[in-house]
Short mmCIF file of C-alpha atoms in Angstrom, two decimals:
data_model
loop_
_atom_site.label_atom_id
_atom_site.label_comp_id
_atom_site.label_asym_id
_atom_site.label_seq_id
_atom_site.Cartn_x
_atom_site.Cartn_y
_atom_site.Cartn_z
CA MET A 1 -22.87 1.33 12.16
CA PRO A 2 -23.63 5.03 12.84
CA ALA A 3 -20.99 7.40 11.59
CA ASN A 4 -19.83 8.48 15.03
CA SER A 5 -20.41 5.36 17.10
CA TRP A 6 -18.32 2.37 18.07
CA PRO A 7 -19.10 -1.18 19.26
CA GLU A 8 -20.17 -1.36 22.90
CA HIS A 9 -17.74 -4.17 23.67
CA ASP A 10 -14.12 -3.20 23.10
CA SER A 11 -12.71 -6.70 23.38
CA TYR A 12 -12.26 -8.98 20.44
CA ASN A 13 -14.48 -12.08 20.47
CA GLY A 14 -12.55 -14.12 17.94
CA THR A 15 -15.37 -14.30 15.39
CA SER A 16 -13.67 -12.82 12.33
CA ASP A 17 -14.58 -14.44 9.05
CA PRO A 18 -11.77 -16.56 7.60
CA LEU A 19 -10.26 -15.43 4.33
CA ASN A 20 -11.73 -18.35 2.41
CA SER A 21 -15.20 -17.42 3.70
CA LEU A 22 -14.93 -13.92 2.27
CA LEU A 23 -13.67 -15.10 -1.11
CA SER A 24 -16.27 -17.83 -1.38
CA ASP A 25 -18.98 -15.24 -0.67
CA LEU A 26 -17.58 -12.94 -3.33
CA SER A 27 -16.85 -15.61 -5.89
CA VAL A 28 -19.83 -17.96 -5.72
CA GLU A 29 -23.44 -16.90 -6.17
CA ASP A 30 -24.95 -20.14 -4.84
CA GLU A 31 -25.06 -19.86 -1.05
CA SER A 32 -25.32 -23.62 -0.67
CA VAL A 33 -21.80 -24.27 -1.96
CA GLU A 34 -19.93 -26.77 0.20
CA GLU A 35 -17.12 -25.57 2.46
CA ALA A 36 -14.68 -27.94 0.77
CA ASN A 37 -15.31 -26.21 -2.55
CA ALA A 38 -14.62 -22.84 -0.92
CA VAL A 39 -11.28 -24.06 0.41
CA SER A 40 -10.40 -25.46 -3.02
CA LEU A 41 -11.31 -22.12 -4.59
CA LEU A 42 -9.05 -20.27 -2.15
CA SER A 43 -6.14 -22.61 -2.86
CA SER A 44 -6.38 -22.27 -6.64
CA ARG A 45 -6.75 -18.49 -6.38
CA PHE A 46 -3.39 -18.04 -4.66
CA GLN A 47 -1.40 -20.93 -6.11
CA ARG A 48 -1.76 -20.49 -9.88
CA ARG A 49 0.00 -17.18 -10.25
CA ARG A 50 2.77 -18.33 -12.60
CA PRO A 51 0.51 -19.55 -15.45
CA LYS A 52 -1.67 -16.45 -15.05
CA ALA A 53 1.41 -14.21 -15.24
CA ALA A 54 2.70 -16.12 -18.27
CA LEU A 55 -0.64 -15.69 -20.04
CA VAL A 56 -0.72 -11.95 -19.35
CA LEU A 57 2.88 -11.54 -20.50
CA THR A 58 2.10 -13.38 -23.73
CA ILE A 59 -0.96 -11.22 -24.38
CA VAL A 60 0.90 -7.97 -23.67
CA TRP A 61 3.91 -8.84 -25.82
CA SER A 62 1.91 -10.24 -28.75
CA GLY A 63 -0.60 -7.37 -28.52
CA THR A 64 2.17 -4.77 -28.65
CA ILE A 65 3.77 -6.46 -31.66
CA ALA A 66 0.37 -6.64 -33.36
CA LEU A 67 -0.16 -2.90 -32.89
CA HIS A 68 3.02 -2.31 -34.90
CA LEU A 69 1.77 -4.54 -37.71
CA VAL A 70 -1.83 -3.40 -38.15
CA SER A 71 -2.69 -0.19 -39.98
CA TRP A 72 -4.94 1.13 -37.20
CA GLY A 73 -2.42 0.58 -34.38
CA SER A 74 -1.46 4.25 -34.08
CA ILE A 75 -5.10 5.35 -34.11
CA PHE A 76 -5.89 2.90 -31.31
CA ILE A 77 -3.04 4.27 -29.17
CA LEU A 78 -4.12 7.87 -29.77
CA GLY A 79 -7.66 6.97 -28.74
CA LEU A 80 -6.37 5.24 -25.61
CA THR A 81 -4.20 8.24 -24.80
CA THR A 82 -7.23 10.51 -25.11
CA ILE A 83 -9.23 8.40 -22.65
CA LEU A 84 -6.33 8.29 -20.20
CA GLY A 85 -5.83 12.02 -20.67
CA ILE A 86 -9.41 12.72 -19.60
CA HIS A 87 -8.87 10.60 -16.50
CA ALA A 88 -5.60 12.42 -15.81
CA PHE A 89 -7.32 15.80 -16.20
CA ARG A 90 -9.93 14.81 -13.61
CA ILE A 91 -7.21 13.68 -11.18
CA ILE A 92 -5.16 16.86 -11.52
CA PHE A 93 -8.05 19.22 -10.86
CA ALA A 94 -9.85 17.19 -8.20
CA ARG A 95 -10.22 18.77 -4.77
CA PRO A 96 -9.06 16.55 -1.89
CA ARG A 97 -11.73 15.49 0.56
CA HIS A 98 -12.06 17.29 3.87
CA HIS A 99 -12.19 15.19 7.02
CA ALA A 100 -13.56 15.71 10.51
CA LYS A 101 -10.91 16.95 12.92
CA GLU A 102 -12.61 16.07 16.22
CA ILE A 103 -14.41 13.04 17.60
CA GLN A 104 -18.07 13.51 18.47
CA GLY A 105 -18.70 11.42 21.57
CA ASP A 106 -16.48 8.83 23.19
CA LEU A 107 -13.07 8.00 21.77
CA PRO A 108 -12.83 4.52 20.26
CA CYS A 109 -10.19 2.14 21.56
CA VAL A 110 -7.11 1.81 19.34
CA SER A 111 -4.71 -1.14 19.17
CA VAL A 112 -1.29 -0.29 17.73
CA LEU A 113 0.50 -3.32 16.24
CA VAL A 114 4.13 -3.74 15.19
CA ALA A 115 5.55 -6.99 13.81
CA ALA A 116 9.27 -6.97 14.68
CA LYS A 117 12.11 -9.33 13.84
CA ASN A 118 15.69 -8.56 14.90
CA GLU A 119 15.05 -4.85 15.49
CA GLU A 120 17.43 -4.13 18.38
CA ALA A 121 18.63 -0.90 16.69
CA VAL A 122 15.19 0.74 16.70
CA ILE A 123 12.89 -1.10 19.10
CA GLY A 124 13.60 1.14 22.11
CA ARG A 125 12.95 4.36 20.22
CA LEU A 126 9.82 2.86 18.65
CA VAL A 127 8.26 1.79 21.95
CA LYS A 128 9.02 5.13 23.60
CA ASN A 129 7.39 6.95 20.69
CA LEU A 130 4.27 4.79 20.41
CA CYS A 131 3.70 4.62 24.17
CA SER A 132 3.79 8.41 24.46
CA LEU A 133 0.91 9.29 22.14
CA GLU A 134 -1.74 11.79 23.17
CA TYR A 135 -4.96 9.85 23.69
CA ALA A 136 -7.49 9.04 26.40
CA ASN A 137 -5.90 7.05 29.22
CA GLY A 138 -6.58 3.36 28.78
CA GLU A 139 -8.12 3.76 25.33
CA TYR A 140 -5.11 2.62 23.35
CA GLU A 141 -2.64 -0.23 23.63
CA VAL A 142 0.64 -1.08 21.93
CA TRP A 143 1.41 -4.64 20.85
CA ILE A 144 4.88 -5.69 19.67
CA ILE A 145 4.89 -9.10 18.00
CA ASP A 146 8.41 -10.47 18.30
CA ASP A 147 8.70 -12.97 15.45
CA ASN A 148 11.36 -15.16 17.08
CA SER A 149 14.11 -12.53 16.99
CA THR A 150 17.63 -13.90 17.47
CA ASP A 151 19.29 -10.62 18.53
CA SER A 152 18.70 -8.67 21.75
CA THR A 153 15.18 -7.56 20.76
CA PRO A 154 13.44 -9.93 23.27
CA GLN A 155 15.57 -8.71 26.17
CA LEU A 156 14.97 -5.06 25.29
CA LEU A 157 11.22 -5.64 25.05
CA ALA A 158 11.21 -7.32 28.46
CA GLN A 159 12.82 -4.22 29.99
CA LEU A 160 10.52 -1.82 28.13
CA LYS A 161 7.43 -3.74 29.24
CA GLN A 162 8.27 -2.86 32.84
CA GLU A 163 8.45 0.83 31.95
CA TYR A 164 5.35 1.31 29.78
CA LYS A 165 1.97 0.02 30.95
CA GLN A 166 0.44 0.25 27.44
CA LEU A 167 3.06 -2.13 26.05
CA LYS A 168 2.18 -5.75 25.48
CA VAL A 169 4.49 -8.29 23.87
CA LEU A 170 3.79 -11.52 22.00
CA ARG A 171 6.74 -13.81 21.28
CA ARG A 172 6.21 -16.12 18.31
CA SER A 173 7.80 -19.54 18.14
CA ALA A 174 10.35 -20.62 15.55
CA GLU A 175 7.69 -22.81 13.92
CA ALA A 176 5.26 -19.93 13.38
CA THR A 177 4.44 -19.25 9.72
CA GLY A 178 2.84 -16.53 7.63
CA GLY A 179 5.51 -13.83 7.96
CA LYS A 180 4.20 -10.39 8.89
CA SER A 181 0.62 -11.36 8.04
CA GLY A 182 0.87 -14.41 10.26
CA ALA A 183 2.23 -12.31 13.12
CA LEU A 184 -0.59 -9.77 12.83
CA ASN A 185 -3.26 -12.46 12.57
CA GLN A 186 -1.88 -14.26 15.63
CA VAL A 187 -2.06 -11.19 17.88
CA LEU A 188 -5.40 -9.88 16.57
CA PRO A 189 -7.62 -12.02 18.87
CA MET A 190 -5.73 -10.64 21.89
CA THR A 191 -6.32 -7.00 21.02
CA LYS A 192 -9.29 -4.91 22.13
CA GLY A 193 -9.23 -1.95 19.76
CA ASP A 194 -12.10 -0.85 17.52
CA ILE A 195 -9.36 0.50 15.25
CA ILE A 196 -6.18 -1.42 14.43
CA ALA A 197 -3.08 0.63 13.59
CA VAL A 198 -0.07 -1.07 11.97
CA PHE A 199 3.46 0.32 11.90
CA ASP A 200 6.91 -0.90 10.93
CA ALA A 201 9.65 -1.10 13.55
CA ASP A 202 11.42 2.02 12.27
CA ALA A 203 8.31 4.20 12.50
CA GLN A 204 8.28 7.55 14.29
CA VAL A 205 5.11 9.62 14.58
CA ASP A 206 3.84 12.88 16.05
CA PRO A 207 2.32 12.69 19.56
CA ASP A 208 -1.13 13.78 18.29
CA LEU A 209 -1.26 11.17 15.51
CA LEU A 210 -4.27 9.27 16.90
CA LEU A 211 -6.20 12.46 17.65
CA GLN A 212 -5.81 13.53 14.01
CA VAL A 213 -6.48 10.19 12.31
CA VAL A 214 -9.26 8.61 14.39
CA PRO A 215 -11.93 11.30 13.67
CA VAL A 216 -11.91 10.31 9.97
CA PHE A 217 -13.43 6.95 10.95
CA GLN A 218 -16.65 8.75 11.86
CA LYS A 219 -17.58 8.31 8.19
CA GLU A 220 -19.25 4.92 8.32
CA GLN A 221 -17.94 3.77 4.92
CA VAL A 222 -14.29 4.42 5.80
CA GLY A 223 -12.75 1.02 6.41
CA ALA A 224 -9.11 2.11 6.54
CA ILE A 225 -6.81 5.13 6.49
CA GLN A 226 -3.26 5.42 5.22
CA VAL A 227 -1.05 8.28 6.38
CA ARG A 228 1.79 9.61 4.26
CA LYS A 229 5.15 7.90 4.63
CA ALA A 230 7.97 10.42 5.05
CA ILE A 231 11.66 9.54 4.76
CA ALA A 232 13.53 10.24 8.01
CA ASN A 233 16.99 10.15 6.39
CA ALA A 234 15.95 11.95 3.20
CA LYS A 235 19.06 14.17 3.10
CA GLU A 236 21.52 11.26 3.09
CA ASN A 237 22.02 10.67 -0.64
CA PHE A 238 20.39 10.54 -4.08
CA TRP A 239 18.40 7.40 -3.28
CA THR A 240 16.85 8.70 -0.07
CA LYS A 241 16.06 12.08 -1.64
CA GLY A 242 14.36 10.21 -4.47
CA GLN A 243 12.29 8.20 -2.00
CA MET A 244 11.16 11.42 -0.34
CA ALA A 245 9.77 12.64 -3.66
CA GLU A 246 8.36 9.20 -4.42
CA MET A 247 6.31 9.12 -1.21
CA ALA A 248 5.03 12.62 -1.89
CA VAL A 249 3.78 11.81 -5.38
CA ASP A 250 2.32 8.50 -4.20
CA THR A 251 0.23 10.15 -1.46
CA TRP A 252 -0.80 12.97 -3.82
CA PHE A 253 -2.12 10.46 -6.36
CA GLN A 254 -3.90 8.54 -3.58
CA GLN A 255 -5.72 11.65 -2.40
CA GLN A 256 -6.62 12.76 -5.92
CA ARG A 257 -7.83 9.29 -6.90
CA THR A 258 -10.11 9.00 -3.89
CA ALA A 259 -11.39 12.54 -4.53
CA ILE A 260 -12.89 11.38 -7.87
CA GLY A 261 -14.27 8.17 -6.40
CA GLY A 262 -11.23 6.04 -7.23
CA LEU A 263 -9.27 3.60 -5.13
CA GLY A 264 -7.32 4.49 -2.01
CA GLU A 265 -4.50 2.09 -1.13
CA LEU A 266 -2.69 0.94 2.00
CA ARG A 267 1.08 1.15 2.28
CA GLY A 268 1.79 -1.03 5.32
CA ASN A 269 3.57 1.39 7.63
CA GLY A 270 1.09 3.89 9.07
CA GLN A 271 -2.11 2.10 8.15
CA PHE A 272 -5.27 2.19 10.28
CA VAL A 273 -8.05 -0.37 9.77
CA ARG A 274 -11.51 -0.49 11.29
CA ARG A 275 -11.86 -3.82 13.12
CA GLN A 276 -15.28 -4.42 11.65
CA ALA A 277 -13.83 -4.03 8.14
CA LEU A 278 -10.84 -6.24 8.95
CA ASP A 279 -13.12 -8.95 10.38
CA SER A 280 -15.45 -8.83 7.39
CA CYS A 281 -12.67 -9.53 4.91
CA GLY A 282 -10.87 -12.18 6.94
CA GLY A 283 -7.81 -10.46 8.41
CA TRP A 284 -4.41 -10.39 6.73
CA ASN A 285 -3.66 -12.75 3.86
CA GLU A 286 -0.76 -15.08 4.66
CA GLU A 287 -0.47 -16.16 1.02
CA THR A 288 0.87 -12.89 -0.33
CA ILE A 289 4.22 -11.09 -0.18
CA THR A 290 2.64 -7.62 0.29
CA ASP A 291 -0.10 -7.84 2.92
CA ASP A 292 -1.04 -4.16 2.60
CA LEU A 293 -1.75 -4.22 -1.14
CA ASP A 294 -3.69 -7.46 -0.83
CA LEU A 295 -5.80 -6.04 2.01
CA THR A 296 -6.46 -2.96 -0.12
CA ILE A 297 -8.21 -5.03 -2.75
CA ARG A 298 -10.24 -7.12 -0.29
CA LEU A 299 -11.44 -4.07 1.63
CA ASN A 300 -12.62 -2.42 -1.57
CA LEU A 301 -14.23 -5.65 -2.78
CA ASP A 302 -16.10 -5.66 0.52
CA LYS A 303 -17.42 -2.13 -0.21
CA TRP A 304 -15.17 -0.24 2.23
CA ASP A 305 -13.41 3.04 1.38
CA ILE A 306 -9.75 3.80 2.11
CA GLU A 307 -8.76 7.39 2.83
CA CYS A 308 -5.23 8.83 2.55
CA MET A 309 -3.83 11.68 4.64
CA PHE A 310 -0.80 13.92 4.03
CA TYR A 311 -0.76 14.98 7.65
CA PRO A 312 0.25 13.67 10.06
CA PRO A 313 2.98 11.59 8.35
CA VAL A 314 4.84 8.56 9.66
CA GLN A 315 8.62 8.81 9.49
CA GLU A 316 10.52 5.75 8.25
CA GLU A 317 14.03 4.96 7.09
CA GLY A 318 14.68 5.00 3.38
CA VAL A 319 17.04 2.42 1.91
CA THR A 320 20.41 3.95 1.19
CA ASN A 321 21.82 2.04 -1.79
CA ALA A 322 20.73 0.80 -5.20
CA ILE A 323 20.89 -2.92 -4.36
CA ALA A 324 18.64 -2.62 -1.31
CA LEU A 325 16.27 -0.42 -3.30
CA TRP A 326 16.16 -2.98 -6.12
CA HIS A 327 15.20 -5.84 -3.81
CA GLN A 328 12.61 -3.80 -1.92
CA ARG A 329 10.95 -2.38 -5.02
CA ASN A 330 10.89 -5.76 -6.76
CA ARG A 331 8.95 -7.16 -3.82
CA TRP A 332 6.54 -4.21 -3.91
CA ALA A 333 6.11 -4.54 -7.68
CA GLU A 334 5.46 -8.27 -7.55
CA GLY A 335 3.03 -7.91 -4.65
CA GLY A 336 1.15 -5.18 -6.48
CA TYR A 337 0.91 -7.26 -9.64
CA GLN A 338 0.04 -10.35 -7.63
CA ARG A 339 -3.27 -8.90 -6.45
CA TYR A 340 -4.50 -8.49 -10.04
CA LEU A 341 -3.68 -12.13 -10.74
CA ASP A 342 -5.40 -13.25 -7.53
CA TYR A 343 -8.60 -11.22 -7.79
CA TRP A 344 -8.96 -10.52 -11.51
CA ASP A 345 -12.36 -12.16 -11.82
CA LEU A 346 -13.81 -10.26 -8.87
CA ILE A 347 -12.40 -6.97 -10.20
CA LEU A 348 -13.93 -7.53 -13.65
CA LYS A 349 -17.28 -8.37 -12.06
CA ASN A 350 -17.28 -4.75 -10.84
CA ARG A 351 -17.67 -5.70 -7.18
CA MET A 352 -16.05 -2.41 -6.17
CA GLY A 353 -18.27 -0.18 -8.27
CA THR A 354 -17.59 1.36 -11.67
CA ARG A 355 -15.44 4.30 -10.54
CA LYS A 356 -13.10 2.20 -8.44
CA THR A 357 -12.88 -0.55 -11.06
CA VAL A 358 -12.03 1.88 -13.86
CA ASP A 359 -9.47 3.66 -11.68
CA LEU A 360 -7.83 0.38 -10.69
CA LEU A 361 -7.64 -0.87 -14.28
CA ILE A 362 -6.09 2.41 -15.44
CA PHE A 363 -3.55 2.10 -12.64
CA LEU A 364 -2.79 -1.44 -13.85
CA LEU A 365 -2.33 -0.22 -17.41
CA ILE A 366 0.01 2.66 -16.49
CA MET A 367 2.04 0.98 -13.75
CA TYR A 368 2.35 -2.61 -15.01
CA ILE A 369 1.18 -3.14 -18.59
CA LEU A 370 2.93 -0.12 -20.11
CA PRO A 371 6.42 -0.91 -18.68
CA THR A 372 6.00 -4.56 -19.71
CA ALA A 373 5.00 -3.56 -23.23
CA ALA A 374 7.97 -1.18 -23.52
CA VAL A 375 10.36 -4.05 -24.32
CA PRO A 376 8.61 -5.41 -27.46
CA ASP A 377 7.66 -1.85 -28.44
CA LEU A 378 11.32 -0.80 -28.45
CA LEU A 379 12.38 -3.92 -30.35
CA MET A 380 9.71 -3.42 -33.02
CA SER A 381 10.55 0.26 -33.39
CA ILE A 382 14.18 -0.68 -34.05
CA ILE A 383 13.25 -3.41 -36.52
CA ARG A 384 10.73 -1.27 -38.41
CA HIS A 385 12.72 2.00 -38.13
CA ARG A 386 9.85 3.93 -36.61
CA PRO A 387 9.17 5.67 -33.27
CA PRO A 388 7.77 3.51 -30.45
CA ILE A 389 4.03 3.18 -30.96
CA LEU A 390 3.39 3.59 -27.24
CA ALA A 391 5.16 6.97 -27.13
CA PRO A 392 1.93 9.02 -26.63
CA VAL A 393 0.83 6.95 -23.62
CA THR A 394 4.34 6.95 -22.19
CA GLY A 395 4.58 10.71 -22.60
CA LEU A 396 1.28 11.19 -20.79
CA SER A 397 2.40 8.90 -17.98
CA VAL A 398 5.71 10.71 -17.49
CA THR A 399 3.98 14.10 -17.58
CA MET A 400 1.45 13.02 -14.97
CA SER A 401 4.22 11.71 -12.73
CA PHE A 402 6.09 15.02 -13.01
CA VAL A 403 3.00 17.13 -12.28
CA GLY A 404 1.97 14.88 -9.39
CA MET A 405 5.44 14.94 -7.88
CA PHE A 406 5.63 18.72 -7.98
CA ALA A 407 2.15 19.04 -6.45
CA GLY A 408 2.91 16.37 -3.86
CA LEU A 409 6.16 17.99 -2.78
CA GLN A 410 4.37 21.31 -2.51
CA ARG A 411 1.65 19.71 -0.38
CA THR A 412 4.28 18.38 2.03
CA ARG A 413 5.20 22.01 2.68
CA GLN A 414 1.70 23.14 3.60
CA ASP A 415 2.91 24.10 7.07
CA GLN A 416 5.28 26.65 5.49
CA LYS A 417 3.95 30.09 4.60
CA THR A 418 5.85 30.27 1.32
CA SER A 419 7.24 27.68 -1.07
CA ASN A 420 10.49 28.04 -2.98
CA TYR A 421 9.26 26.92 -6.39
CA PHE A 422 12.76 26.71 -7.83
CA VAL A 423 13.77 24.25 -5.10
CA LEU A 424 10.55 22.28 -5.67
CA LEU A 425 11.32 22.15 -9.39
CA LEU A 426 14.83 20.83 -8.78
CA GLN A 427 13.49 18.21 -6.35
CA THR A 428 10.89 17.20 -8.93
CA ILE A 429 13.48 16.82 -11.70
CA ARG A 430 15.75 14.77 -9.44
CA GLY A 431 12.80 12.67 -8.25
CA SER A 432 11.65 12.07 -11.83
CA ILE A 433 15.10 10.78 -12.77
CA TYR A 434 15.04 8.54 -9.71
CA MET A 435 11.58 7.21 -10.63
CA LEU A 436 12.89 5.84 -13.93
CA HIS A 437 14.04 2.76 -12.00
CA TRP A 438 10.38 1.70 -11.81
CA LEU A 439 10.33 1.06 -15.58
CA VAL A 440 13.00 -1.61 -15.17
CA VAL A 441 11.56 -2.95 -11.92
CA MET A 442 8.02 -3.31 -13.26
CA SER A 443 8.98 -4.90 -16.56
CA SER A 444 11.40 -7.35 -14.95
CA ALA A 445 9.01 -8.25 -12.09
CA THR A 446 6.10 -9.03 -14.41
CA ALA A 447 8.35 -11.11 -16.65
CA ARG A 448 9.96 -12.96 -13.73
CA MET A 449 6.59 -13.93 -12.27
CA SER A 450 5.93 -15.93 -15.41
CA VAL A 451 8.98 -18.05 -14.63
CA ARG A 452 9.79 -17.89 -10.92
CA PRO A 453 7.50 -16.06 -8.48
CA LYS A 454 9.01 -15.04 -5.15
CA ARG A 455 8.76 -17.50 -2.27
CA LEU A 456 6.47 -16.56 0.60
CA LYS A 457 8.76 -15.69 3.50
CA TRP A 458 9.42 -12.91 6.00
CA VAL A 459 11.12 -10.08 4.13
CA LYS A 460 12.26 -7.06 6.10
CA THR A 461 14.33 -3.98 5.45
CA VAL A 462 17.34 -3.58 7.71
CA HIS A 463 16.80 -0.67 10.10
CA THR A 464 19.68 1.24 11.64
CA GLY A 465 17.86 3.87 13.67
CA ALA A 466 18.38 6.82 11.31
CA GLU A 467 17.16 10.09 12.81
CA HIS A 468 14.93 12.68 11.15
#
């Protein structure tokens, strides 16, 4: 498709490839494979996570212990740290990509989707915000998928539908399955947009959001865009202030990774997907607990790029206590790890290309393998009365996180003429302390998956309507 053109027909024809079709195409070289074999392949891919997780845990733990016992263990770690250091150096000094700021030609149609369940506290504010965006009249629509809410959400939506002509509502039955992914897949055939935007029910965005994001899709290889998530109630307490810094460093790393040819990732709230790309990889996966991270992998396997933008951001509520944060982050951690277990063979076959594959594997090593290996490393260091053998890699990881957080927080202030570097430093130190919870979350999530993976069900964060 030309870089600045869009399909002539703006209505969906219901011909998206099913998920099993995509995976069978990617996984099997023989085009004559029977459809039944493709379905069997799909089933085994998503239903054998526990033994895969147990195998990985065994390898990581035994490998870490072995490094303490062999004479060349320290040399191996120093060599690994050097390789990771080179990658880190490239990320730090990469220049973010520049994107087009205006559409050449006609504006593409955009369908804005929100899957909502029991969101009476925020649904009114959400609809008012999303139905008041600056865009060509008639070229965008807003769909709220009410997943059988039991509060006053249905009644509020009925009233709002009379007020806003862009608003369309789909009410799911109590028997509907698939959680958020199922809700999005169910409404997709009814939408007409060339670009599909997905938000959470607590989202709040700037009026010119579409005008700033849509021009980036003029690059024909861009399959999706993720905007930065900002915390609306960031000033409330330590946890929300930490999440503010966390979102800044996450988006900074995303931009720097894509700048060197690495992997951009979706984060659910504030994601935009080209319909052609979504169709080609089979829609949203209803067999995963984090639909955004799963879609990230499939888009990249299908040769699409994902761009990340600091501006404009999408405001969302941060969780306000440690227990809520623990549950939310455990789900994110397990979903992120889940995609490696599901698509490991396709990743190792280098379907994405060398740069993306290397970047993704390094991300796996830093974010999942290293925290998991920290437990046996600490035990062996105590037993053998020696420093942890993984200390050089851990030190590099912590340093990168600190540098990225400082740079990310500074980038969130790009609309300010001057930056108070002392305040940024204090925010970075506080955010770095907050981020230590990920060490516990990652190590416990990877271990728990070997015993009891999470059940597939609708999981939502309680929204109270916190203001920015």
